[in-house]
PDB file of C-alpha atoms and ligand atoms in Angstrom:
ATOM      1  CA  MET A   1     -22.047 -10.848  77.964  1.00 96.00           C
ATOM      2  CA  LYS A   2     -22.342  -7.140  78.152  1.00 98.00           C
ATOM      3  CA  LEU A   3     -25.162  -6.847  80.692  1.00 98.00           C
ATOM      4  CA  GLU A   4     -24.628  -9.773  82.899  1.00 97.00           C
ATOM      5  CA  ASP A   5     -26.927  -9.663  86.002  1.00 93.00           C
ATOM      6  CA  LYS A   6     -27.996  -6.159  85.120  1.00 98.00           C
ATOM      7  CA  VAL A   7     -31.536  -5.334  85.874  1.00 98.00           C
ATOM      8  CA  ALA A   8     -33.334  -3.276  83.168  1.00 99.00           C
ATOM      9  CA  ILE A   9     -36.809  -1.718  83.284  1.00 99.00           C
ATOM     10  CA  ILE A  10     -38.201  -1.006  79.726  1.00 99.00           C
ATOM     11  CA  THR A  11     -41.395   0.860  79.513  1.00 99.00           C
ATOM     12  CA  GLY A  12     -43.754   0.165  76.503  1.00 98.00           C
ATOM     13  CA  ALA A  13     -42.063  -3.280  76.024  1.00 98.00           C
ATOM     14  CA  ALA A  14     -45.115  -5.442  75.376  1.00 98.00           C
ATOM     15  CA  GLN A  15     -44.602  -4.951  71.651  1.00 98.00           C
ATOM     16  CA  GLY A  16     -42.458  -3.136  69.097  1.00 98.00           C
ATOM     17  CA  ILE A  17     -39.150  -1.615  69.817  1.00 98.00           C
ATOM     18  CA  GLY A  18     -39.372  -2.090  73.587  1.00 98.00           C
ATOM     19  CA  ALA A  19     -40.093  -5.800  73.184  1.00 98.00           C
ATOM     20  CA  ALA A  20     -37.000  -6.183  70.733  1.00 98.00           C
ATOM     21  CA  LEU A  21     -34.810  -4.266  73.163  1.00 99.00           C
ATOM     22  CA  ALA A  22     -36.050  -6.638  76.008  1.00 99.00           C
ATOM     23  CA  VAL A  23     -34.894  -9.707  74.070  1.00 98.00           C
ATOM     24  CA  GLY A  24     -31.649  -7.971  72.865  1.00 98.00           C
ATOM     25  CA  PHE A  25     -30.860  -7.164  76.644  1.00 99.00           C
ATOM     26  CA  ALA A  26     -31.824 -10.693  77.737  1.00 98.00           C
ATOM     27  CA  GLN A  27     -29.314 -12.201  75.084  1.00 98.00           C
ATOM     28  CA  GLU A  28     -26.608 -10.093  76.996  1.00 98.00           C
ATOM     29  CA  GLY A  29     -27.544 -11.435  80.357  1.00 98.00           C
ATOM     30  CA  ALA A  30     -29.851  -8.659  81.624  1.00 98.00           C
ATOM     31  CA  LYS A  31     -32.973  -9.502  83.744  1.00 98.00           C
ATOM     32  CA  LEU A  32     -36.060  -7.547  82.476  1.00 98.00           C
ATOM     33  CA  VAL A  33     -38.906  -5.720  83.863  1.00 99.00           C
ATOM     34  CA  ILE A  34     -41.595  -5.252  81.131  1.00 99.00           C
ATOM     35  CA  ALA A  35     -43.869  -2.225  81.919  1.00 99.00           C
ATOM     36  CA  ASP A  36     -46.820  -1.499  79.586  1.00 98.00           C
ATOM     37  CA  ILE A  37     -50.582  -0.698  79.649  1.00 98.00           C
ATOM     38  CA  LEU A  38     -50.830  -3.547  77.109  1.00 98.00           C
ATOM     39  CA  ASP A  39     -50.448  -7.097  78.435  1.00 98.00           C
ATOM     40  CA  GLY A  40     -46.626  -8.029  78.499  1.00 98.00           C
ATOM     41  CA  LYS A  41     -47.009 -11.986  78.643  1.00 98.00           C
ATOM     42  CA  ARG A  42     -45.570 -12.450  75.217  1.00 98.00           C
ATOM     43  CA  ALA A  43     -42.487 -10.060  75.811  1.00 98.00           C
ATOM     44  CA  VAL A  44     -41.823 -12.067  79.053  1.00 98.00           C
ATOM     45  CA  ALA A  45     -42.081 -15.319  77.389  1.00 98.00           C
ATOM     46  CA  ASP A  46     -39.603 -14.059  74.569  1.00 98.00           C
ATOM     47  CA  VAL A  47     -37.210 -12.982  77.316  1.00 98.00           C
ATOM     48  CA  GLU A  48     -37.229 -16.395  78.811  1.00 98.00           C
ATOM     49  CA  LYS A  49     -36.836 -18.085  75.464  1.00 98.00           C
ATOM     50  CA  ALA A  50     -33.703 -15.929  75.147  1.00 98.00           C
ATOM     51  CA  GLY A  51     -32.412 -17.565  78.388  1.00 97.00           C
ATOM     52  CA  SER A  52     -33.059 -14.864  80.936  1.00 98.00           C
ATOM     53  CA  GLU A  53     -35.761 -13.785  83.513  1.00 98.00           C
ATOM     54  CA  ALA A  54     -38.496 -11.282  83.288  1.00 98.00           C
ATOM     55  CA  ILE A  55     -41.526  -9.899  85.150  1.00 98.00           C
ATOM     56  CA  PHE A  56     -44.331  -7.847  83.585  1.00 99.00           C
ATOM     57  CA  VAL A  57     -45.836  -4.936  85.724  1.00 99.00           C
ATOM     58  CA  LYS A  58     -48.745  -3.274  84.245  1.00 98.00           C
ATOM     59  CA  THR A  59     -47.892   0.334  84.227  1.00 99.00           C
ATOM     60  CA  ASP A  60     -49.427   3.578  82.908  1.00 99.00           C
ATOM     61  CA  VAL A  61     -46.408   5.981  82.809  1.00 99.00           C
ATOM     62  CA  THR A  62     -48.751   8.994  83.140  1.00 99.00           C
ATOM     63  CA  LYS A  63     -49.227   8.108  86.650  1.00 98.00           C
ATOM     64  CA  GLN A  64     -46.394   8.617  89.184  1.00 98.00           C
ATOM     65  CA  GLU A  65     -47.680   6.093  91.733  1.00 98.00           C
ATOM     66  CA  GLU A  66     -47.614   3.507  89.099  1.00 99.00           C
ATOM     67  CA  CYS A  67     -44.286   4.278  87.975  1.00 99.00           C
ATOM     68  CA  ASP A  68     -43.120   4.132  91.609  1.00 98.00           C
ATOM     69  CA  ALA A  69     -44.767   0.780  92.063  1.00 98.00           C
ATOM     70  CA  LEU A  70     -42.951  -0.386  88.994  1.00 98.00           C
ATOM     71  CA  ALA A  71     -39.625   0.400  90.451  1.00 98.00           C
ATOM     72  CA  LYS A  72     -40.593  -1.179  93.721  1.00 98.00           C
ATOM     73  CA  ALA A  73     -41.698  -4.386  91.929  1.00 98.00           C
ATOM     74  CA  ALA A  74     -38.295  -4.391  90.058  1.00 98.00           C
ATOM     75  CA  VAL A  75     -36.396  -4.221  93.259  1.00 98.00           C
ATOM     76  CA  ALA A  76     -38.566  -6.747  95.072  1.00 98.00           C
ATOM     77  CA  ARG A  77     -37.839  -9.377  92.330  1.00 98.00           C
ATOM     78  CA  PHE A  78     -34.463  -8.591  91.177  1.00 98.00           C
ATOM     79  CA  GLY A  79     -32.882  -6.523  94.246  1.00 98.00           C
ATOM     80  CA  ASN A  80     -31.811  -3.782  91.936  1.00 97.00           C
ATOM     81  CA  ILE A  81     -32.345  -1.238  89.002  1.00 98.00           C
ATOM     82  CA  ASP A  82     -29.374  -0.633  86.782  1.00 98.00           C
ATOM     83  CA  ILE A  83     -31.018   0.403  83.562  1.00 99.00           C
ATOM     84  CA  LEU A  84     -34.149   2.321  82.643  1.00 99.00           C
ATOM     85  CA  VAL A  85     -35.310   2.553  78.912  1.00 99.00           C
ATOM     86  CA  ASN A  86     -38.085   5.055  78.506  1.00 99.00           C
ATOM     87  CA  ASN A  87     -39.667   3.760  75.404  1.00 98.00           C
ATOM     88  CA  ALA A  88     -43.331   3.982  75.898  1.00 98.00           C
ATOM     89  CA  ALA A  89     -45.184   6.458  73.768  1.00 98.00           C
ATOM     90  CA  ILE A  90     -48.335   7.506  71.812  1.00 98.00           C
ATOM     91  CA  PHE A  91     -47.121   6.827  68.387  1.00 97.00           C
ATOM     92  CA  GLY A  92     -49.223   4.204  66.432  1.00 95.00           C
ATOM     93  CA  ASP A  93     -52.517   5.877  67.042  1.00 95.00           C
ATOM     94  CA  ILE A  94     -51.402   9.277  65.765  1.00 96.00           C
ATOM     95  CA  VAL A  95     -53.369  10.431  62.626  1.00 95.00           C
ATOM     96  CA  MET A  96     -51.196  12.885  60.590  1.00 96.00           C
ATOM     97  CA  LYS A  97     -53.113  16.006  60.045  1.00 96.00           C
ATOM     98  CA  PRO A  98     -52.968  19.714  59.607  1.00 97.00           C
ATOM     99  CA  PHE A  99     -51.686  21.204  63.084  1.00 98.00           C
ATOM    100  CA  THR A 100     -54.905  23.341  63.257  1.00 98.00           C
ATOM    101  CA  ASP A 101     -56.955  20.052  63.557  1.00 97.00           C
ATOM    102  CA  VAL A 102     -54.852  18.813  66.460  1.00 98.00           C
ATOM    103  CA  SER A 103     -57.100  19.306  69.671  1.00 98.00           C
ATOM    104  CA  ASP A 104     -55.861  20.554  72.925  1.00 98.00           C
ATOM    105  CA  GLU A 105     -56.965  17.066  74.349  1.00 98.00           C
ATOM    106  CA  GLU A 106     -54.664  15.338  71.973  1.00 98.00           C
ATOM    107  CA  TRP A 107     -51.693  17.603  72.574  1.00 98.00           C
ATOM    108  CA  ASP A 108     -52.115  17.094  76.392  1.00 98.00           C
ATOM    109  CA  ARG A 109     -52.585  13.339  76.186  1.00 98.00           C
ATOM    110  CA  LEU A 110     -49.584  12.849  73.989  1.00 98.00           C
ATOM    111  CA  MET A 111     -47.424  15.080  76.162  1.00 98.00           C
ATOM    112  CA  ALA A 112     -48.449  13.275  79.321  1.00 98.00           C
ATOM    113  CA  VAL A 113     -47.453   9.918  77.962  1.00 98.00           C
ATOM    114  CA  ASN A 114     -44.313  10.906  75.778  1.00 98.00           C
ATOM    115  CA  VAL A 115     -42.809  13.629  78.085  1.00 99.00           C
ATOM    116  CA  LYS A 116     -44.266  13.332  81.590  1.00 98.00           C
ATOM    117  CA  GLY A 117     -44.082   9.523  81.473  1.00 99.00           C
ATOM    118  CA  PRO A 118     -40.257   9.512  81.107  1.00 99.00           C
ATOM    119  CA  PHE A 119     -40.052  12.153  83.783  1.00 99.00           C
ATOM    120  CA  HIS A 120     -42.103  10.069  86.222  1.00 99.00           C
ATOM    121  CA  CYS A 121     -39.988   7.054  85.653  1.00 99.00           C
ATOM    122  CA  CYS A 122     -36.827   8.707  86.097  1.00 99.00           C
ATOM    123  CA  LYS A 123     -37.954  10.010  89.452  1.00 98.00           C
ATOM    124  CA  SER A 124     -39.278   6.543  90.379  1.00 98.00           C
ATOM    125  CA  VAL A 125     -35.748   4.728  89.635  1.00 98.00           C
ATOM    126  CA  PHE A 126     -33.643   7.712  91.076  1.00 98.00           C
ATOM    127  CA  SER A 127     -33.552   6.746  94.608  1.00 96.00           C
ATOM    128  CA  TYR A 128     -32.319   3.201  93.568  1.00 98.00           C
ATOM    129  CA  MET A 129     -29.722   4.324  91.346  1.00 98.00           C
ATOM    130  CA  LYS A 130     -28.338   7.326  92.992  1.00 96.00           C
ATOM    131  CA  ASN A 131     -25.807   5.584  95.268  1.00 89.00           C
ATOM    132  CA  LYS A 132     -24.587   3.070  92.887  1.00 96.00           C
ATOM    133  CA  GLY A 133     -24.950   4.581  89.382  1.00 98.00           C
ATOM    134  CA  GLY A 134     -27.006   3.561  86.475  1.00 98.00           C
ATOM    135  CA  LYS A 135     -28.003   4.191  82.861  1.00 98.00           C
ATOM    136  CA  ILE A 136     -31.131   5.979  81.485  1.00 99.00           C
ATOM    137  CA  ILE A 137     -31.973   5.653  77.908  1.00 99.00           C
ATOM    138  CA  ASN A 138     -34.652   7.800  76.504  1.00 99.00           C
ATOM    139  CA  ILE A 139     -36.289   7.033  73.117  1.00 99.00           C
ATOM    140  CA  SER A 140     -36.695  10.182  71.077  1.00 98.00           C
ATOM    141  CA  SER A 141     -37.321  10.306  67.166  1.00 98.00           C
ATOM    142  CA  ALA A 142     -35.348  11.199  64.089  1.00 97.00           C
ATOM    143  CA  SER A 143     -38.614  13.299  63.215  1.00 97.00           C
ATOM    144  CA  ILE A 144     -37.031  15.989  65.460  1.00 98.00           C
ATOM    145  CA  MET A 145     -34.068  16.221  62.920  1.00 96.00           C
ATOM    146  CA  GLU A 146     -36.252  16.303  59.844  1.00 92.00           C
ATOM    147  CA  GLY A 147     -39.305  18.491  61.189  1.00 95.00           C
ATOM    148  CA  VAL A 148     -41.726  15.993  59.901  1.00 94.00           C
ATOM    149  CA  PRO A 149     -45.088  17.848  59.270  1.00 95.00           C
ATOM    150  CA  PHE A 150     -48.641  16.944  60.236  1.00 96.00           C
ATOM    151  CA  MET A 151     -47.815  15.625  63.793  1.00 97.00           C
ATOM    152  CA  PRO A 152     -46.489  18.732  65.534  1.00 98.00           C
ATOM    153  CA  HIS A 153     -47.565  17.353  69.067  1.00 98.00           C
ATOM    154  CA  TYR A 154     -45.378  14.234  68.481  1.00 98.00           C
ATOM    155  CA  VAL A 155     -42.309  15.814  67.102  1.00 98.00           C
ATOM    156  CA  ALA A 156     -42.595  18.393  69.785  1.00 98.00           C
ATOM    157  CA  SER A 157     -42.647  15.685  72.486  1.00 99.00           C
ATOM    158  CA  LYS A 158     -39.642  13.974  70.954  1.00 98.00           C
ATOM    159  CA  GLY A 159     -37.680  17.341  70.975  1.00 98.00           C
ATOM    160  CA  ALA A 160     -38.516  17.637  74.482  1.00 99.00           C
ATOM    161  CA  ILE A 161     -37.013  14.239  75.204  1.00 99.00           C
ATOM    162  CA  MET A 162     -33.762  15.293  73.763  1.00 98.00           C
ATOM    163  CA  ALA A 163     -33.614  18.420  75.881  1.00 98.00           C
ATOM    164  CA  PHE A 164     -34.903  16.518  78.990  1.00 99.00           C
ATOM    165  CA  THR A 165     -31.975  14.086  78.421  1.00 99.00           C
ATOM    166  CA  ARG A 166     -29.500  16.868  78.240  1.00 98.00           C
ATOM    167  CA  ALA A 167     -30.747  18.538  81.429  1.00 98.00           C
ATOM    168  CA  LEU A 168     -31.021  15.313  83.398  1.00 98.00           C
ATOM    169  CA  ALA A 169     -27.536  14.099  82.078  1.00 98.00           C
ATOM    170  CA  ARG A 170     -25.849  17.346  83.776  1.00 98.00           C
ATOM    171  CA  GLU A 171     -27.858  16.742  86.993  1.00 98.00           C
ATOM    172  CA  LEU A 172     -27.232  13.251  87.426  1.00 98.00           C
ATOM    173  CA  GLY A 173     -23.546  12.909  86.375  1.00 98.00           C
ATOM    174  CA  ASP A 174     -22.292  13.233  89.806  1.00 98.00           C
ATOM    175  CA  HIS A 175     -24.390  10.295  90.796  1.00 98.00           C
ATOM    176  CA  LYS A 176     -22.640   8.241  87.977  1.00 98.00           C
ATOM    177  CA  ILE A 177     -26.058   7.879  86.239  1.00 98.00           C
ATOM    178  CA  ASN A 178     -25.544   8.351  82.287  1.00 98.00           C
ATOM    179  CA  VAL A 179     -28.463   9.774  80.466  1.00 99.00           C
ATOM    180  CA  ASN A 180     -28.645   9.339  76.713  1.00 99.00           C
ATOM    181  CA  SER A 181     -31.172   9.198  74.060  1.00 98.00           C
ATOM    182  CA  ILE A 182     -31.853   7.314  70.673  1.00 98.00           C
ATOM    183  CA  ALA A 183     -33.618   8.745  67.752  1.00 98.00           C
ATOM    184  CA  PRO A 184     -35.024   6.105  65.372  1.00 98.00           C
ATOM    185  CA  GLY A 185     -36.174   6.892  61.935  1.00 96.00           C
ATOM    186  CA  PHE A 186     -39.239   5.166  60.616  1.00 96.00           C
ATOM    187  CA  THR A 187     -39.198   1.497  61.889  1.00 97.00           C
ATOM    188  CA  HIS A 188     -41.467  -1.523  61.158  1.00 96.00           C
ATOM    189  CA  SER A 189     -42.879  -2.025  64.701  1.00 96.00           C
ATOM    190  CA  GLU A 190     -46.483  -2.734  65.506  1.00 95.00           C
ATOM    191  CA  GLY A 191     -46.996   0.993  66.243  1.00 94.00           C
ATOM    192  CA  GLY A 192     -44.886   2.176  63.080  1.00 93.00           C
ATOM    193  CA  ASP A 193     -47.010   0.166  60.824  1.00 92.00           C
ATOM    194  CA  ARG A 194     -50.342   1.200  62.118  1.00 93.00           C
ATOM    195  CA  PHE A 195     -49.130   4.867  62.079  1.00 92.00           C
ATOM    196  CA  ASP A 196     -48.030   4.680  58.536  1.00 87.00           C
ATOM    197  CA  HIS A 197     -51.471   3.470  57.221  1.00 86.00           C
ATOM    198  CA  ASN A 198     -53.445   6.123  59.008  1.00 84.00           C
ATOM    199  CA  LYS A 199     -53.351   9.507  57.574  1.00 90.00           C
ATOM    200  CA  ALA A 200     -55.740  12.417  57.128  1.00 91.00           C
ATOM    201  CA  VAL A 201     -53.410  14.096  54.535  1.00 92.00           C
ATOM    202  CA  PRO A 202     -52.521  12.802  51.202  1.00 89.00           C
ATOM    203  CA  ILE A 203     -48.730  11.893  51.699  1.00 87.00           C
ATOM    204  CA  PRO A 204     -46.971   8.712  50.683  1.00 87.00           C
ATOM    205  CA  PRO A 205     -45.897   6.207  53.296  1.00 86.00           C
ATOM    206  CA  LEU A 206     -43.072   7.735  55.376  1.00 84.00           C
ATOM    207  CA  GLU A 207     -40.711   4.754  54.507  1.00 84.00           C
ATOM    208  CA  GLU A 208     -41.078   5.505  50.796  1.00 86.00           C
ATOM    209  CA  LEU A 209     -40.109   9.089  51.515  1.00 87.00           C
ATOM    210  CA  GLN A 210     -37.256   8.322  53.742  1.00 89.00           C
ATOM    211  CA  LEU A 211     -35.760   5.387  51.929  1.00 92.00           C
ATOM    212  CA  GLU A 212     -34.141   7.465  49.236  1.00 92.00           C
ATOM    213  CA  GLN A 213     -32.678   9.780  51.713  1.00 94.00           C
ATOM    214  CA  ARG A 214     -30.910   7.042  53.793  1.00 97.00           C
ATOM    215  CA  CYS A 215     -27.304   6.328  53.258  1.00 97.00           C
ATOM    216  CA  ILE A 216     -28.308   2.638  54.069  1.00 97.00           C
ATOM    217  CA  LYS A 217     -31.303   2.137  51.729  1.00 96.00           C
ATOM    218  CA  ARG A 218     -33.167  -0.501  53.531  1.00 96.00           C
ATOM    219  CA  ALA A 219     -36.175  -0.849  55.792  1.00 95.00           C
ATOM    220  CA  ALA A 220     -35.624  -0.587  59.472  1.00 97.00           C
ATOM    221  CA  VAL A 221     -36.755  -3.155  62.035  1.00 98.00           C
ATOM    222  CA  PRO A 222     -36.826  -2.934  65.864  1.00 98.00           C
ATOM    223  CA  GLU A 223     -33.886  -5.245  66.166  1.00 98.00           C
ATOM    224  CA  ASP A 224     -31.754  -2.581  64.473  1.00 98.00           C
ATOM    225  CA  LEU A 225     -31.857  -0.617  67.655  1.00 98.00           C
ATOM    226  CA  VAL A 226     -30.580  -3.308  69.987  1.00 98.00           C
ATOM    227  CA  GLY A 227     -26.828  -2.737  69.324  1.00 98.00           C
ATOM    228  CA  THR A 228     -27.042   1.029  70.161  1.00 98.00           C
ATOM    229  CA  ALA A 229     -29.193   0.405  73.239  1.00 99.00           C
ATOM    230  CA  VAL A 230     -27.052  -2.272  74.639  1.00 99.00           C
ATOM    231  CA  PHE A 231     -23.917  -0.081  74.155  1.00 98.00           C
ATOM    232  CA  LEU A 232     -25.764   2.741  75.961  1.00 99.00           C
ATOM    233  CA  ALA A 233     -26.794   0.401  78.852  1.00 99.00           C
ATOM    234  CA  SER A 234     -23.408  -1.059  79.316  1.00 98.00           C
ATOM    235  CA  HIS A 235     -19.943   0.025  80.633  1.00 98.00           C
ATOM    236  CA  MET A 236     -18.860   0.562  77.158  1.00 98.00           C
ATOM    237  CA  SER A 237     -20.512   3.950  77.353  1.00 98.00           C
ATOM    238  CA  ASP A 238     -19.511   4.974  80.789  1.00 98.00           C
ATOM    239  CA  PHE A 239     -17.929   8.214  79.516  1.00 98.00           C
ATOM    240  CA  ILE A 240     -20.923   9.179  77.139  1.00 98.00           C
ATOM    241  CA  SER A 241     -23.908  11.258  78.742  1.00 99.00           C
ATOM    242  CA  GLY A 242     -26.386  13.722  77.217  1.00 98.00           C
ATOM    243  CA  GLN A 243     -26.229  12.594  73.848  1.00 98.00           C
ATOM    244  CA  LEU A 244     -28.572  11.773  71.053  1.00 98.00           C
ATOM    245  CA  ILE A 245     -27.837   8.971  68.623  1.00 98.00           C
ATOM    246  CA  VAL A 246     -29.714   9.260  65.491  1.00 98.00           C
ATOM    247  CA  HIS A 247     -30.790   5.848  64.240  1.00 96.00           C
ATOM    248  CA  ASP A 248     -32.219   6.474  60.678  1.00 96.00           C
ATOM    249  CA  GLY A 249     -29.930   4.731  58.330  1.00 97.00           C
ATOM    250  CA  GLY A 250     -27.843   8.013  57.880  1.00 97.00           C
ATOM    251  CA  MET A 251     -30.870  10.018  56.700  1.00 96.00           C
ATOM    252  CA  SER A 252     -30.032  13.014  58.912  1.00 95.00           C
ATOM    253  CA  MET A 253     -26.613  13.849  60.339  1.00 93.00           C
ATOM    254  CA  HIS A 254     -25.891  15.861  63.318  1.00 87.00           C
TER     255      HIS A 254
HETATM  256  N1  NAD B 301     -41.479   2.849  65.013  1.00 74.44           N
HETATM  257  C1  NAD B 301     -40.986   3.996  64.539  1.00 74.44           C
HETATM  258  O1  NAD B 301     -41.159   4.356  63.406  1.00 74.44           O
HETATM  259  C2  NAD B 301     -40.422   4.958  65.412  1.00 74.44           C
HETATM  260  C3  NAD B 301     -39.695   6.138  64.991  1.00 74.44           C
HETATM  261  C4  NAD B 301     -39.091   6.816  65.927  1.00 74.44           C
HETATM  262  C5  NAD B 301     -39.461   6.839  67.255  1.00 74.44           C
HETATM  263  N2  NAD B 301     -40.009   5.786  67.634  1.00 74.44           N
HETATM  264  C6  NAD B 301     -40.311   5.562  69.269  1.00 74.44           C
HETATM  265  O2  NAD B 301     -39.982   4.461  69.599  1.00 74.44           O
HETATM  266  C7  NAD B 301     -40.651   4.017  70.744  1.00 74.44           C
HETATM  267  C8  NAD B 301     -41.467   2.641  70.516  1.00 74.44           C
HETATM  268  O3  NAD B 301     -42.189   2.676  69.508  1.00 74.44           O
HETATM  269  P1  NAD B 301     -42.857   1.595  68.710  1.00 74.44           P
HETATM  270  O4  NAD B 301     -42.551   1.885  67.345  1.00 74.44           O
HETATM  271  O5  NAD B 301     -42.329   0.265  69.341  1.00 74.44           O
HETATM  272  O6  NAD B 301     -44.454   1.701  68.937  1.00 74.44           O
HETATM  273  P2  NAD B 301     -45.486   0.786  69.597  1.00 74.44           P
HETATM  274  O7  NAD B 301     -46.874   1.589  69.548  1.00 74.44           O
HETATM  275  O8  NAD B 301     -45.592  -0.629  68.831  1.00 74.44           O
HETATM  276  O9  NAD B 301     -44.864   0.623  71.040  1.00 74.44           O
HETATM  277  C9  NAD B 301     -45.270   1.593  72.080  1.00 74.44           C
HETATM  278  C10 NAD B 301     -45.662   1.024  73.284  1.00 74.44           C
HETATM  279  O10 NAD B 301     -46.004   2.010  74.366  1.00 74.44           O
HETATM  280  C11 NAD B 301     -47.045   1.566  75.047  1.00 74.44           C
HETATM  281  N3  NAD B 301     -47.671   2.449  75.833  1.00 74.44           N
HETATM  282  C12 NAD B 301     -48.484   3.602  75.222  1.00 74.44           C
HETATM  283  N4  NAD B 301     -48.796   4.391  76.132  1.00 74.44           N
HETATM  284  C13 NAD B 301     -48.350   3.861  77.343  1.00 74.44           C
HETATM  285  C14 NAD B 301     -48.599   4.311  78.768  1.00 74.44           C
HETATM  286  N5  NAD B 301     -49.315   5.439  78.899  1.00 74.44           N
HETATM  287  N6  NAD B 301     -48.029   3.721  79.739  1.00 74.44           N
HETATM  288  C15 NAD B 301     -47.365   2.548  79.287  1.00 74.44           C
HETATM  289  N7  NAD B 301     -47.018   2.076  78.082  1.00 74.44           N
HETATM  290  C16 NAD B 301     -47.600   2.748  76.995  1.00 74.44           C
HETATM  291  C17 NAD B 301     -47.942   0.830  74.132  1.00 74.44           C
HETATM  292  O11 NAD B 301     -48.906  -0.018  74.705  1.00 74.44           O
HETATM  293  C18 NAD B 301     -46.996   0.027  73.136  1.00 74.44           C
HETATM  294  O12 NAD B 301     -46.703  -1.303  73.790  1.00 74.44           O
HETATM  295  C19 NAD B 301     -41.694   5.135  71.011  1.00 74.44           C
HETATM  296  O13 NAD B 301     -41.094   6.021  71.941  1.00 74.44           O
HETATM  297  C20 NAD B 301     -41.689   5.994  69.708  1.00 74.44           C
HETATM  298  O14 NAD B 301     -42.124   7.189  69.647  1.00 74.44           O
HETATM  299  C21 NAD B 301     -40.720   4.860  66.923  1.00 74.44           C
END
């Protein structure tokens, strides 16, 4: 197993991509800490069904003290933190609309979750990782490659995640902490499906727009991301840091 006895925190793992990554990590032997503002009971049960152990720690990533408590709870239960996946984000509730209609409040709230959240979580796990190494995986979005319109705050937040990944990778390399990011294209998660039915501009479903441009012309599901995340969380990627792996069926190439 590729993650035997590793301890992984995944934020936003009560549902969607985070929950699929939790099960995928569990199947590789990892112990999971599920963090979310939503109830994580179902995700914990799914990890247990997959043959591993998990705890749920209710966490709002916009609050540094809650992220610190998350890291403490992980160490109290499992003794260590090896892997952090910064996956929590505002996505499903976004309404696509002209940029002039995005309010300051919407912009600030989204940045607080999507950008400041990962910053908080990295700070919280650092003291536990710094002497022994670790893996940090930040979930960005393929929308930064395409420049998807009508959601400028979201696309800007995910571009910031790519840049944050690079800066942190440089700073943490000497601590044997690898920092990488994954950029999914449109994926059928709970959030993804809600998002694609909720638009204030007359554009077709994103999947319809993206399918034709993919090399691999099929719908994407959260489980598609498991292999890449396991790779980045495991020793197999020990010499890779600061990278962005685009995960959109070959729609954009970089
Ligand atoms: N599904 C897609 O098409 C797609 C495409 C590109 C990138 N992504 C990214 O993948 C990640 C997962 O998205 P998803 O599709 O599973 O969406 P989702 O909405 O199903 O899951 C996001 C999770 O984050 C949690 N969350 C939101 N705010 C939080 C907060 N303040 N603190 C803690 N948790 C919080 C939500 O409760 C939810 O469980 C996100 O970073 C998203 O931006 C998704």
